[in-house]
mmCIF file of C-alpha atoms in Angstrom:
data_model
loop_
_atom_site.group_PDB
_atom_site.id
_atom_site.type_symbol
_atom_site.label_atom_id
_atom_site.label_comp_id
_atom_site.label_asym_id
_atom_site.label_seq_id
_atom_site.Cartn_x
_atom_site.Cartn_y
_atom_site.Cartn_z
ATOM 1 C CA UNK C 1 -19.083 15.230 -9.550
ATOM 2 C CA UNK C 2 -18.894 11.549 -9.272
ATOM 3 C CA UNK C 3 -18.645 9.616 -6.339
ATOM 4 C CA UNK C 4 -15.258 8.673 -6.158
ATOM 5 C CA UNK C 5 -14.568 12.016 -6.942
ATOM 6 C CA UNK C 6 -16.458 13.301 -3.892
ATOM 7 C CA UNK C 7 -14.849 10.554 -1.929
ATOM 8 C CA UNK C 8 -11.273 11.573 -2.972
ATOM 9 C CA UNK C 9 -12.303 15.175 -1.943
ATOM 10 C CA UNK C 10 -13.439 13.854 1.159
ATOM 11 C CA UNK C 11 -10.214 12.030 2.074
ATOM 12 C CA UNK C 12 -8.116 15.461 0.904
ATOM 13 C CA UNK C 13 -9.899 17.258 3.152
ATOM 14 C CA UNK C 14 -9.521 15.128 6.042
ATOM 15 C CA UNK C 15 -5.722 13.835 5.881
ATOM 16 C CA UNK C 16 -4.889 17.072 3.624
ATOM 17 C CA UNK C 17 -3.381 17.379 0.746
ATOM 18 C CA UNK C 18 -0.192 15.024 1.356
ATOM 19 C CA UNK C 19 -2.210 12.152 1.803
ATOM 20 C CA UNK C 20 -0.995 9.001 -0.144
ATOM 21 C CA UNK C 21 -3.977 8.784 -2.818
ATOM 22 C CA UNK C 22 -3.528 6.621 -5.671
ATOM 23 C CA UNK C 23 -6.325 6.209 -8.125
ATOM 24 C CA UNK C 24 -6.012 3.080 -10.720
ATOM 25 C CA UNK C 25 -8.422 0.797 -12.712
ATOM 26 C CA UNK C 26 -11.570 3.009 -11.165
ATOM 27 C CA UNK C 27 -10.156 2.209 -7.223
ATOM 28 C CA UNK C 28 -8.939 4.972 -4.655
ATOM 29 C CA UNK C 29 -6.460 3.615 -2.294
ATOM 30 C CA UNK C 30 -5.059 5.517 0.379
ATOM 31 C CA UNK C 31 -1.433 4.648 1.738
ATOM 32 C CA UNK C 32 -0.776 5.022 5.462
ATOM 33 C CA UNK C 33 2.683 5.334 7.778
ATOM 34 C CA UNK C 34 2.710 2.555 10.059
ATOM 35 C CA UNK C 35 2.913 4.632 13.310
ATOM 36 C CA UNK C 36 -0.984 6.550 12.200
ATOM 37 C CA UNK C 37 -2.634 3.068 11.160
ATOM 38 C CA UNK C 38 -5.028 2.915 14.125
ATOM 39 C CA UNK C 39 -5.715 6.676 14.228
ATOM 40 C CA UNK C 40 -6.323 7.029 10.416
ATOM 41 C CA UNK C 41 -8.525 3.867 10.340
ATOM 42 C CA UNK C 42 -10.679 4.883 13.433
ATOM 43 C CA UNK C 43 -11.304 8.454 11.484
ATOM 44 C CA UNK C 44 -11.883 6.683 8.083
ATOM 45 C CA UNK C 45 -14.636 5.331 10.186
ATOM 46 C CA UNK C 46 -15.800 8.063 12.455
ATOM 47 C CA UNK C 47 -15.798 10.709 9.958
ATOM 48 C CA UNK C 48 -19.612 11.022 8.763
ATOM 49 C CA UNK C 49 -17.914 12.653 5.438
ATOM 50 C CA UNK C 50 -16.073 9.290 4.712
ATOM 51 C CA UNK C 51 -18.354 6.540 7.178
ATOM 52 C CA UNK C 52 -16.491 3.200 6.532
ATOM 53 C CA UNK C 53 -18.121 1.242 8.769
ATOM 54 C CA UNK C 54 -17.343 -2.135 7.374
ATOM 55 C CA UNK C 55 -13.950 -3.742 6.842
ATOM 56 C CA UNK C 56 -15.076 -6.078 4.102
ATOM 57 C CA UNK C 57 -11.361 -7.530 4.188
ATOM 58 C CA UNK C 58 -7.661 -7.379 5.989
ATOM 59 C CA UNK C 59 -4.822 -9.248 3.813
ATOM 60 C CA UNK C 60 -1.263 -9.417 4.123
ATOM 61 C CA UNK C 61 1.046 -8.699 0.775
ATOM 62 C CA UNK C 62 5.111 -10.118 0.677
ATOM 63 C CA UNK C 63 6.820 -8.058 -1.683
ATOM 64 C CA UNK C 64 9.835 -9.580 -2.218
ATOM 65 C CA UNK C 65 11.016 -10.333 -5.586
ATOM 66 C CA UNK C 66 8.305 -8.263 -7.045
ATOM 67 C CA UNK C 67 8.634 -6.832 -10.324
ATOM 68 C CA UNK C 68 6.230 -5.218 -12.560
ATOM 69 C CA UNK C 69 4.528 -6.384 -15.546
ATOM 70 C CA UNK C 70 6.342 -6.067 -18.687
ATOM 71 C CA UNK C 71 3.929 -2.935 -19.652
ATOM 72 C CA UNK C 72 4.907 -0.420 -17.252
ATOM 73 C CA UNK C 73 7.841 1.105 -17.516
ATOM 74 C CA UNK C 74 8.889 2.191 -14.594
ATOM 75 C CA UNK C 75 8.694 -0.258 -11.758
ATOM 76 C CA UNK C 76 7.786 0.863 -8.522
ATOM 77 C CA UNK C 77 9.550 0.354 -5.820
ATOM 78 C CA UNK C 78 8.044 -0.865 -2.216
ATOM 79 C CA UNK C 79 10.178 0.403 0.814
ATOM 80 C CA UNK C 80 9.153 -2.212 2.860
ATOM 81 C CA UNK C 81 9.483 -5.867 2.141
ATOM 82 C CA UNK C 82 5.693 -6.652 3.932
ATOM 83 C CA UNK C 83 2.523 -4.510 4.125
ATOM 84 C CA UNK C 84 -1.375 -4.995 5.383
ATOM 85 C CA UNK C 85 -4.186 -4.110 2.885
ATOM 86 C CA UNK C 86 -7.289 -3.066 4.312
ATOM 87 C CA UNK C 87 -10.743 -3.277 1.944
ATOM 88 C CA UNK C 88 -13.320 -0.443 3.216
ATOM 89 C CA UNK C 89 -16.984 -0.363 2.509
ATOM 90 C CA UNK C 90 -19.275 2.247 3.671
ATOM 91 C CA UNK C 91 -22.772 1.364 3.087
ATOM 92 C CA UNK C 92 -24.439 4.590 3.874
ATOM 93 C CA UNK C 93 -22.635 6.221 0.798
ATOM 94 C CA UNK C 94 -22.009 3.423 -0.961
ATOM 95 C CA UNK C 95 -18.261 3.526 -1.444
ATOM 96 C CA UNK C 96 -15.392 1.547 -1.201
ATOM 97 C CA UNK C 97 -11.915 2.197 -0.182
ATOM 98 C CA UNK C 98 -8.331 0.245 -0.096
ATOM 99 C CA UNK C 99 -5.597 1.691 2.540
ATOM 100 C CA UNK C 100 -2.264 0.196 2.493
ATOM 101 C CA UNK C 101 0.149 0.294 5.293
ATOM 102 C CA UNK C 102 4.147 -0.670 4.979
ATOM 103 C CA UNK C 103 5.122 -2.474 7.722
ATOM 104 C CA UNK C 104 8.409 -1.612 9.657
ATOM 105 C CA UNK C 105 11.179 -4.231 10.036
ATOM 106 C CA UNK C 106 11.596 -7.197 7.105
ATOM 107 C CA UNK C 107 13.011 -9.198 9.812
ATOM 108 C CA UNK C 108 10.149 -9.310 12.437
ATOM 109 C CA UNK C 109 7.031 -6.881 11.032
ATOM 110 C CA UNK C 110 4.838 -5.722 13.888
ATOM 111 C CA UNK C 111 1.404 -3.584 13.165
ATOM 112 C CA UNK C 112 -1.391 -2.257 15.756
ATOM 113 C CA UNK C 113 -4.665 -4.663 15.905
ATOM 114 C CA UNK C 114 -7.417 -2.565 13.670
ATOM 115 C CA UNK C 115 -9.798 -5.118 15.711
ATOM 116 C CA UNK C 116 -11.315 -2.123 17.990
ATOM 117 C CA UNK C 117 -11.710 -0.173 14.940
ATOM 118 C CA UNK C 118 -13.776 -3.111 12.909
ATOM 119 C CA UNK C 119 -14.332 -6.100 14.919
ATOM 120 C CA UNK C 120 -14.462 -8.428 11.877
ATOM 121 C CA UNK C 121 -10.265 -8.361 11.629
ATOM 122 C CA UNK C 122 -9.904 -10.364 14.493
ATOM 123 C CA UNK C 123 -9.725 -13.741 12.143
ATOM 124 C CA UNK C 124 -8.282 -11.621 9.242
ATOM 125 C CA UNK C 125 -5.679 -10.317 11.526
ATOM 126 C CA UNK C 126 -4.986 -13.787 12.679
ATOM 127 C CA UNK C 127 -4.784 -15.399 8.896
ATOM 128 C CA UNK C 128 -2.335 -12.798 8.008
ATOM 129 C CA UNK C 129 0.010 -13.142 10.713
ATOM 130 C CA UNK C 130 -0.447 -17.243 10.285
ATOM 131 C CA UNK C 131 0.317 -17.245 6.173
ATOM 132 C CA UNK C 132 2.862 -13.885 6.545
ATOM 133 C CA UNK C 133 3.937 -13.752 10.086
ATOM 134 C CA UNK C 134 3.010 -10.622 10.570
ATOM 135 C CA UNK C 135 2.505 -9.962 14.667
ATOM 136 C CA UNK C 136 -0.659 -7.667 15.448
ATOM 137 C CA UNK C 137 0.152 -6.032 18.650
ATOM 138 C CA UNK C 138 -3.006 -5.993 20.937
ATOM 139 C CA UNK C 139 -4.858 -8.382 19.448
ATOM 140 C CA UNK C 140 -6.780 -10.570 21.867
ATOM 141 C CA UNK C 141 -6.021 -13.725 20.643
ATOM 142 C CA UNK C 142 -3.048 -14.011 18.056
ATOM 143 C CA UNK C 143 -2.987 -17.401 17.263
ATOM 144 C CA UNK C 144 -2.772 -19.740 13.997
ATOM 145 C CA UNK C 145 -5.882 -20.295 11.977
ATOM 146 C CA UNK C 146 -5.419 -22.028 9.073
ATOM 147 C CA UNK C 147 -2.038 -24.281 9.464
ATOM 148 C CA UNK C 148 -1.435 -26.893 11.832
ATOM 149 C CA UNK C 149 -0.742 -26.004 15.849
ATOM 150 C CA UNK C 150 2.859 -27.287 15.504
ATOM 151 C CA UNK C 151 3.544 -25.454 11.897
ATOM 152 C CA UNK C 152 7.372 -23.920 11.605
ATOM 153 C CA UNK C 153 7.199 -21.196 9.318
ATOM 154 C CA UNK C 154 4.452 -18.740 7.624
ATOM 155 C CA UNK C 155 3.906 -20.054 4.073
ATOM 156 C CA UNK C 156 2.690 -17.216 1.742
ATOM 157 C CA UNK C 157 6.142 -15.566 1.779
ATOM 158 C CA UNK C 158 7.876 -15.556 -0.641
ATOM 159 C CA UNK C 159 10.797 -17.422 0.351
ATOM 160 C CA UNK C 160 8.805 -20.533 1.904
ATOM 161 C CA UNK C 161 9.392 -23.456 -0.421
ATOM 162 C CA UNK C 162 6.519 -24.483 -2.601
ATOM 163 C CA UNK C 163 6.500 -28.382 -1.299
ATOM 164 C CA UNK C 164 7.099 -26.856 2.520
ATOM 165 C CA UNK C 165 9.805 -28.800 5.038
ATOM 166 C CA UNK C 166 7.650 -31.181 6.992
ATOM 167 C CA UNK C 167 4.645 -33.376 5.479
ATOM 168 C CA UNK C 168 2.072 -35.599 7.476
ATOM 169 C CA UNK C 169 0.536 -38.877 7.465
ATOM 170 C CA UNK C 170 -1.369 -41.209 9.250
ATOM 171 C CA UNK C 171 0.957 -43.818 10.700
ATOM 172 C CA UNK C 172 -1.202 -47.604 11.021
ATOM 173 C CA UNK C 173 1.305 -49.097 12.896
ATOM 174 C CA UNK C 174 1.305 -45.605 15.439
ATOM 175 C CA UNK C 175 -2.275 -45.059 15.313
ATOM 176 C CA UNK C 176 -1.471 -41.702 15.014
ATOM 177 C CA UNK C 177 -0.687 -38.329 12.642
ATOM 178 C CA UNK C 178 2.966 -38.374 12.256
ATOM 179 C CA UNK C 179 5.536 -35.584 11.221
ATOM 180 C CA UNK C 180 8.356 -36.673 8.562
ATOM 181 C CA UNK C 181 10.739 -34.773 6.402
ATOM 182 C CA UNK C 182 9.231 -34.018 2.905
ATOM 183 C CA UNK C 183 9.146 -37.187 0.498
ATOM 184 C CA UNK C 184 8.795 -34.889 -2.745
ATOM 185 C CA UNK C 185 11.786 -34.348 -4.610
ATOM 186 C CA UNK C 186 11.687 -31.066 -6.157
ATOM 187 C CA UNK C 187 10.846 -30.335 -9.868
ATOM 188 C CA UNK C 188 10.699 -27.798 -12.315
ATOM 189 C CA UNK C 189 7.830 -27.745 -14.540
ATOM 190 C CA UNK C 190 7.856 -26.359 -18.134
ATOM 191 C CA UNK C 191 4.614 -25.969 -19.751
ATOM 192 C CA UNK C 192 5.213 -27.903 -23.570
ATOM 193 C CA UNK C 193 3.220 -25.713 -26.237
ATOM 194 C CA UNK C 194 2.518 -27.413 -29.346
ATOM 195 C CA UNK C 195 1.487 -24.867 -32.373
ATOM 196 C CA UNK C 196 0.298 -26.233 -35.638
ATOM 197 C CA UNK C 197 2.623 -24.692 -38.599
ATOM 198 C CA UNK C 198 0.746 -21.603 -39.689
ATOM 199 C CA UNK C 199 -1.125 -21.154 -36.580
ATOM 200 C CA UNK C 200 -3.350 -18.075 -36.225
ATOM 201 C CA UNK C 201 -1.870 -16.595 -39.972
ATOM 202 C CA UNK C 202 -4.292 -15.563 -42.213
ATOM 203 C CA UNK C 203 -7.428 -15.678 -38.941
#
């Protein structure tokens, strides 16, 4: 038996046989309800059968307007519009795992903090709810990390617009950092492809 095959009978035998496994390109990942995120993570931890003991990485995933590649022919369909990603490592066993939570409510997407599970979300948790706004209830200090303190908005949806609403300079006359509508008048780009007659015939 392989590992990841021992792993996925691990994970069977521990969330039993309804659990949410998805295997693809060589990865296991594990899909959680909302309301058992904490409980599931602490056992994915806990249980010396599974031992995940480091959260390698926490992301947050906007999955509006998604469509599948061209290739597949069946899309699937997301029920929720946001979800959190966890990345698992356990180093005693040497495996890796990916669980996936949807997160209730489009409008205003609340999750428990994972950071007495794994310690190491705390900045995670903050980035995600910065770039998605995605609240983490109980989290000790939910505050912006990588935008600016007075930032409207959470820029990795999907709906944000690619030049944002507000820009900054440094204003000489001021002496200070000043906040002005965007300058940037919007533009679509199409790439120009130039083939040579007969290209790639006959190679």
């Amino acid at each position: 038996m392989t590992r990841l095959e021992t792993l996925h009978t691990n994970l069977l035998a521990t969330f039993g046989e309804s659990a949410a496994l998805k295997l693809a390109l060589n990865e296991l990942t594990l899909e959680i309800p909302a309301k058992d995120w904490v409980d599931a993570c602490t056992a994915l931890r806990d249980n010396a059968t599974l031992g995940f003991d480091t959260c390698i990485d926490l992301c947050g995933i906007d999955y509006s307007g998604w469509g599948a590649p061209t290739y597949v022919a069946e899309p699937s369909q997301h029920p929720q519009r946001f979800a959190v990603v966890v990345h698992l490592l356990s180093v005693k066993n040497n495996w890796r795992l990916r669980v996936r939570a949807y997160v209730p409510n489009d409008e205003f997407p609340v999750l428990p903090t994972l950071v007495d599970v794994w310690p190491a979300v705390n900045w995670f948790e903050r980035e995600a709810f910065d770039l998605y706004g995605i609240v983490f209830e109980g989290h000790p200090d939910l505050r912006r990390i990588l935008t600016d303190y007075g930032f409207i908005g959470h820029p990795f949806r999907k709906d944000f617009p690619l030049s944002g609403n507000v820009e900054m300079r440094y204003d000489t006359e001021q002496k200070r950092v000043i906040y002005q509508p965007v300058t940037i008048e919007p533009r679509e780009i199409t790439p120009r492809v130039v083939r040579e007659e007969g290209y790639g015939a006959g190679r």
